[in-house]
């Protein structure tokens, strides 16, 4: 099976103006230990990317707007034929930023919105005024004709607000809303006790399924929730719809829930190539090898692509090819990225003594 790089997140800085509970970039020690690379190095990396693939490239961080050359980087990527995007918390967005976004060829901006009120969002972001900044950015994007999507991260502290955040995302005019189920990494390792329980997780995915069936005005997807695709199959069967696992194709361009190291990667500020934004294991460094070599030859990526090697419930599950479990969450909880998804409550048929296949 061919694995084509479709989506690349690029951490161009770890500097940030917020101190979010789930993010490693909020630590001053992290920033000092991992300084920004030069503009020239950014151009070299873009050349490397464009030499073998044309993925969507998301300039991320930290807060990428803290780099004075962020729009130079975006413009260079655009000239190389890459679809350049920007991920921001929104608090630094001004009219000048909007003008530069349009001039540099950035196609999409993602905003972070983790609560439907200032009280909830600012608590999550640990910064008074963060909510006002994000909502203000959305309004500016709308006024300037800039397409934007909204990413919303959830833990126990804000899970009850999920439907309200979704409604606000629609009201603000987002083209898509992505519901992120937190993966503990970086500072997030300290919030294991805040992670949504497997039972609530399942109920939220059920809610999302019913909501998605009705929703026509905005693209919606749960993110870092690969077992949602198992839920989709189960719900379709319950409602008398015939859906074969092998025929499923999703908006990400693949047929599997967890796409880490299979369709997506992250390049961190040090040049390490990671399976995704939440998976702190390096497959190689672009200072030592080309991205093409890492993508095609890395032992880590080859292992992640071998579904027969998955362990525990995931390895026995009839939904392995559409779900696979979150590899980053497995690693964060057990130290073994091939272990079973720790926040999935489903018991595979094989383990129940039922060998019937979908």
Coordinates of C-alpha atoms in Angstrom, one line a residue:
X1 CA 0.0 0.0 0.0
X2 CA 1.3 3.4 -0.9
X3 CA 1.4 6.1 1.8
X4 CA 1.4 9.6 0.3
X5 CA 2.1 12.7 2.4
X6 CA -1.0 14.8 2.3
X7 CA -0.7 17.1 5.3
X8 CA 2.3 18.6 7.1
X9 CA 2.2 20.7 10.3
X10 CA 5.3 22.8 10.8
X11 CA 6.2 24.2 14.2
X12 CA 8.1 27.3 13.1
X13 CA 8.4 28.6 16.7
X14 CA 7.8 27.5 20.2
X15 CA 7.3 31.1 21.4
X16 CA 3.7 31.8 22.4
X17 CA 1.8 34.6 24.1
X18 CA -0.5 32.2 26.0
X19 CA 0.0 29.5 28.6
X20 CA -2.5 26.8 27.7
X21 CA -3.0 23.8 30.0
X22 CA -2.4 21.3 27.2
X23 CA 0.6 22.8 25.3
X24 CA 4.3 22.3 25.6
X25 CA 5.0 25.6 23.9
X26 CA 3.8 27.5 26.9
X27 CA 7.0 26.7 28.9
X28 CA 9.7 29.3 28.9
X29 CA 12.3 26.5 29.4
X30 CA 11.0 24.8 26.2
X31 CA 11.4 28.0 24.2
X32 CA 15.0 28.7 25.4
X33 CA 16.0 25.1 24.6
X34 CA 14.4 25.1 21.2
X35 CA 15.1 28.5 19.5
X36 CA 13.7 29.6 16.1
X37 CA 15.6 28.6 13.0
X38 CA 16.6 31.2 10.4
X39 CA 14.6 32.4 7.4
X40 CA 17.2 30.8 5.1
X41 CA 16.7 27.4 6.9
X42 CA 12.9 27.8 6.4
X43 CA 13.4 28.2 2.7
X44 CA 15.6 25.1 2.6
X45 CA 13.0 23.1 4.4
X46 CA 10.3 24.2 1.9
X47 CA 12.5 23.2 -1.0
X48 CA 13.0 19.8 0.7
X49 CA 9.2 19.4 1.1
X50 CA 8.3 20.5 -2.4
X51 CA 11.0 18.2 -4.0
X52 CA 8.9 15.1 -3.5
X53 CA 5.4 16.0 -2.3
X54 CA 2.8 18.7 -2.4
X55 CA 1.1 18.5 1.0
X56 CA -1.0 21.1 2.7
X57 CA 1.5 22.9 4.9
X58 CA 0.3 24.4 8.1
X59 CA 2.5 27.0 9.8
X60 CA 2.1 26.4 13.4
X61 CA 3.7 26.9 16.8
X62 CA 3.7 28.2 19.5
X63 CA 2.2 31.2 18.0
X64 CA 3.5 31.6 14.4
X65 CA 2.5 35.3 14.2
X66 CA 5.4 36.0 16.7
X67 CA 7.8 35.4 13.9
X68 CA 8.5 38.5 11.9
X69 CA 9.2 36.4 8.8
X70 CA 6.1 34.3 8.9
X71 CA 4.6 35.8 5.8
X72 CA 7.9 35.6 3.9
X73 CA 7.9 31.9 4.7
X74 CA 4.3 31.6 3.6
X75 CA 5.0 33.5 0.3
X76 CA 8.0 31.3 -0.5
X77 CA 5.9 28.1 0.0
X78 CA 3.1 29.5 -2.2
X79 CA 5.7 30.2 -5.0
X80 CA 6.8 26.6 -4.7
X81 CA 3.3 25.3 -5.3
X82 CA 2.4 24.4 -1.8
X83 CA -1.0 25.0 -0.2
X84 CA 0.0 27.2 2.7
X85 CA -2.1 27.5 5.8
X86 CA -1.7 29.2 9.2
X87 CA -2.7 28.0 12.7
X88 CA -3.1 30.9 15.3
X89 CA -4.7 31.5 18.6
X90 CA -6.1 34.7 17.1
X91 CA -5.1 37.1 19.8
X92 CA -2.5 38.9 17.6
X93 CA -4.7 39.2 14.5
X94 CA -5.0 42.8 13.1
X95 CA -6.1 44.3 9.8
X96 CA -2.4 44.4 8.8
X97 CA -2.1 40.7 9.6
X98 CA -5.2 40.1 7.4
X99 CA -3.6 42.0 4.5
X100 CA -0.4 40.0 4.8
X101 CA -2.3 36.7 4.9
X102 CA -4.0 37.5 1.6
X103 CA -0.8 38.8 0.0
X104 CA 1.3 35.8 1.0
X105 CA -1.2 33.3 -0.6
X106 CA -2.3 31.6 2.7
X107 CA -5.4 29.6 1.8
X108 CA -6.8 28.8 5.2
X109 CA -6.4 29.9 8.8
X110 CA -7.3 27.8 11.8
X111 CA -8.3 29.5 15.0
X112 CA -8.4 27.9 18.5
X113 CA -11.6 28.3 20.4
X114 CA -12.1 26.2 23.5
X115 CA -15.1 27.7 25.1
X116 CA -18.3 29.5 24.2
X117 CA -17.7 32.2 26.8
X118 CA -14.8 34.2 28.0
X119 CA -14.9 32.5 31.4
X120 CA -14.5 29.0 29.9
X121 CA -12.1 29.8 27.0
X122 CA -9.8 32.1 29.1
X123 CA -9.6 29.4 31.8
X124 CA -8.5 26.8 29.3
X125 CA -6.0 29.2 27.7
X126 CA -5.0 30.7 31.1
X127 CA -5.0 34.2 29.6
X128 CA -7.6 36.9 30.3
X129 CA -8.8 38.4 27.0
X130 CA -8.0 35.3 24.9
X131 CA -11.6 34.7 24.1
X132 CA -12.1 38.3 23.0
X133 CA -9.0 38.1 20.8
X134 CA -10.1 34.9 19.1
X135 CA -13.7 36.1 18.4
X136 CA -12.3 39.4 17.1
X137 CA -9.9 37.5 14.8
X138 CA -12.9 35.5 13.4
X139 CA -14.8 38.7 12.7
X140 CA -11.8 40.3 10.9
X141 CA -11.3 37.2 8.8
X142 CA -15.0 37.3 7.8
X143 CA -14.8 41.0 6.9
X144 CA -11.7 40.4 4.8
X145 CA -13.0 37.3 3.0
X146 CA -10.4 35.0 4.6
X147 CA -11.5 31.4 5.0
X148 CA -11.0 30.0 8.5
X149 CA -11.8 26.9 10.5
X150 CA -12.0 26.5 14.2
X151 CA -10.2 23.9 16.3
X152 CA -11.6 23.2 19.7
X153 CA -9.8 21.2 22.4
X154 CA -11.7 19.5 25.2
X155 CA -11.0 18.0 28.6
X156 CA -13.3 17.4 31.6
X157 CA -13.1 21.1 32.4
X158 CA -14.9 22.2 29.2
X159 CA -16.6 19.0 27.8
X160 CA -20.1 20.1 28.8
X161 CA -19.6 23.2 26.6
X162 CA -19.0 21.2 23.4
X163 CA -22.5 21.9 21.7
X164 CA -22.2 25.6 22.6
X165 CA -18.8 25.9 21.1
X166 CA -20.0 24.2 17.9
X167 CA -22.9 26.7 17.7
X168 CA -20.6 29.6 18.2
X169 CA -18.2 28.3 15.5
X170 CA -21.1 28.4 13.0
X171 CA -22.2 31.8 14.1
X172 CA -18.7 33.2 13.6
X173 CA -18.7 31.9 10.0
X174 CA -16.1 29.2 10.2
X175 CA -15.9 26.9 7.1
X176 CA -15.2 23.9 9.4
X177 CA -15.2 22.9 13.1
X178 CA -12.8 20.3 14.4
X179 CA -13.5 18.8 17.8
X180 CA -10.1 17.8 19.3
X181 CA -10.0 15.2 22.0
X182 CA -6.9 16.1 24.0
X183 CA -3.8 14.0 23.8
X184 CA -1.5 14.5 26.8
X185 CA 1.9 15.7 25.5
X186 CA 4.4 18.3 26.7
X187 CA 2.6 20.3 29.4
X188 CA -0.4 18.1 28.6
X189 CA 1.3 15.2 30.4
X190 CA 0.3 16.9 33.6
X191 CA -3.4 16.8 32.8
X192 CA -4.0 13.0 32.5
X193 CA -6.5 13.4 35.3
X194 CA -8.4 15.9 33.2
X195 CA -8.8 13.7 30.2
X196 CA -12.4 12.8 29.3
X197 CA -13.4 9.4 30.5
X198 CA -13.8 6.5 28.0
X199 CA -17.5 6.4 28.8
X200 CA -18.1 10.2 28.2
X201 CA -15.8 10.0 25.2
X202 CA -18.1 7.4 23.6
X203 CA -21.2 9.5 24.4
X204 CA -19.6 12.6 22.8
X205 CA -18.8 10.7 19.7
X206 CA -22.4 9.5 19.5
X207 CA -23.5 13.1 19.8
X208 CA -21.1 14.1 17.1
X209 CA -22.5 11.4 14.8
X210 CA -26.1 12.5 15.2
X211 CA -25.1 16.2 14.8
X212 CA -23.0 15.5 11.7
X213 CA -25.9 13.8 10.0
X214 CA -28.0 16.9 10.4
X215 CA -25.4 19.5 9.7
X216 CA -25.3 20.9 6.2
X217 CA -23.7 24.4 6.6
X218 CA -20.3 23.6 8.0
X219 CA -17.8 20.7 7.8
X220 CA -17.4 18.9 11.1
X221 CA -14.9 16.3 12.2
X222 CA -13.7 14.9 15.5
X223 CA -9.9 14.9 15.6
X224 CA -7.6 12.7 17.6
X225 CA -10.6 10.5 18.0
X226 CA -10.0 7.6 15.5
X227 CA -12.6 5.3 17.0
X228 CA -15.2 7.7 15.7
X229 CA -15.0 5.8 12.5
X230 CA -15.9 2.6 14.3
X231 CA -18.8 4.5 15.8
X232 CA -19.9 5.6 12.3
X233 CA -19.9 2.0 11.1
X234 CA -21.8 0.8 14.1
X235 CA -24.4 3.5 13.8
X236 CA -24.9 2.9 10.1
X237 CA -25.5 -0.8 10.8
X238 CA -28.0 0.0 13.6
X239 CA -29.9 2.2 11.2
X240 CA -30.0 -0.3 8.4
X241 CA -27.4 1.2 6.2
X242 CA -25.0 -1.1 4.4
X243 CA -21.4 0.2 4.7
X244 CA -18.3 -2.0 4.0
X245 CA -15.1 -1.2 5.9
X246 CA -13.0 -1.4 2.7
X247 CA -15.2 1.2 1.0
X248 CA -14.9 3.9 3.6
X249 CA -13.1 7.1 2.5
X250 CA -12.9 10.2 4.7
X251 CA -12.3 13.9 4.2
X252 CA -8.6 13.4 5.3
X253 CA -8.0 11.5 2.1
X254 CA -7.5 8.1 3.8
X255 CA -9.5 5.2 5.1
X256 CA -8.3 5.1 8.6
X257 CA -8.9 7.1 11.8
X258 CA -5.3 7.6 13.0
X259 CA -3.3 9.0 10.2
X260 CA -0.1 9.7 12.2
X261 CA 2.9 8.8 10.0
X262 CA 0.5 7.5 7.3
X263 CA -0.8 10.7 5.6
X264 CA 0.4 13.4 8.0
X265 CA 3.6 14.5 9.9
X266 CA 4.9 17.3 12.0
X267 CA 8.2 19.0 11.6
X268 CA 9.2 20.5 14.9
X269 CA 11.3 23.6 15.4
X270 CA 14.4 21.5 15.8
X271 CA 13.9 19.7 12.5
X272 CA 12.6 16.5 13.9
X273 CA 9.9 14.7 11.9
X274 CA 7.2 13.4 14.1
X275 CA 4.2 11.2 13.2
X276 CA 1.8 14.0 14.3
X277 CA 1.6 17.1 16.5
X278 CA 1.0 15.0 19.7
X279 CA 3.5 12.1 19.1
X280 CA 6.9 13.1 20.6
X281 CA 9.0 10.4 18.9
X282 CA 11.3 11.4 16.1
X283 CA 11.4 9.4 12.8
X284 CA 14.5 11.4 11.7
X285 CA 15.8 14.9 11.4
X286 CA 15.6 17.0 8.2
X287 CA 19.1 18.4 9.0
X288 CA 20.5 14.9 8.5
X289 CA 18.2 13.3 5.9
X290 CA 15.8 14.4 3.3
X291 CA 12.1 14.4 4.2
X292 CA 11.5 11.9 1.4
X293 CA 14.0 9.5 2.9
X294 CA 12.5 9.9 6.3
X295 CA 8.9 9.5 5.0
X296 CA 9.7 6.4 3.0
X297 CA 12.4 4.6 5.0
X298 CA 11.9 5.5 8.7
X299 CA 11.5 2.3 10.8
X300 CA 9.0 4.2 13.0
X301 CA 6.7 5.0 10.1
X302 CA 7.0 1.5 8.8
X303 CA 6.0 0.1 12.1
X304 CA 3.0 2.5 12.4
X305 CA 1.9 1.4 8.9
X306 CA 1.9 -2.3 9.9
X307 CA -1.5 -2.8 11.4
X308 CA -0.8 -6.5 12.0
X309 CA 1.7 -5.4 14.7
X310 CA -0.8 -3.5 16.8
X311 CA -1.2 -4.8 20.3
X312 CA -4.0 -5.4 22.9
X313 CA -7.5 -4.7 21.9
X314 CA -6.5 -2.7 18.8
X315 CA -4.6 -5.7 17.5
X316 CA -7.7 -7.9 17.9
X317 CA -10.2 -5.4 16.7
X318 CA -12.3 -5.9 13.5
X319 CA -12.2 -2.1 13.0
X320 CA -8.4 -1.9 12.9
X321 CA -8.3 -0.6 9.3
X322 CA -10.7 2.3 9.9
X323 CA -9.6 3.2 13.4
X324 CA -6.3 1.9 14.6
X325 CA -6.6 3.8 17.9
X326 CA -4.7 7.0 18.7
X327 CA -1.0 6.0 18.7
X328 CA 0.1 9.2 20.5
X329 CA -2.4 8.6 23.3
X330 CA -1.2 5.0 23.6
X331 CA 2.4 6.2 23.9
X332 CA 1.5 8.9 26.4
X333 CA -0.3 6.5 28.7
X334 CA 1.7 3.3 28.4
X335 CA 5.0 4.3 26.8
X336 CA 4.3 1.9 23.9
X337 CA 2.9 3.5 20.8
X338 CA 1.9 0.1 19.4
X339 CA -0.3 -0.6 22.5
X340 CA -4.1 -0.4 22.5
X341 CA -5.9 2.9 22.5
X342 CA -6.4 3.5 26.3
X343 CA -9.5 5.7 25.9
X344 CA -11.6 3.3 23.8
X345 CA -14.3 1.4 25.7
X346 CA -15.1 -1.0 22.8
X347 CA -14.4 -4.7 23.3
X348 CA -13.6 -6.4 19.9
X349 CA -15.7 -9.4 18.9
X350 CA -12.7 -11.6 18.8
X351 CA -12.1 -11.0 22.5
X352 CA -15.8 -11.6 23.3
X353 CA -15.5 -15.0 21.5
X354 CA -17.4 -13.8 18.4
X355 CA -15.3 -14.2 15.3
X356 CA -17.9 -12.8 12.9
X357 CA -16.4 -10.1 10.7
X358 CA -18.2 -6.9 9.4

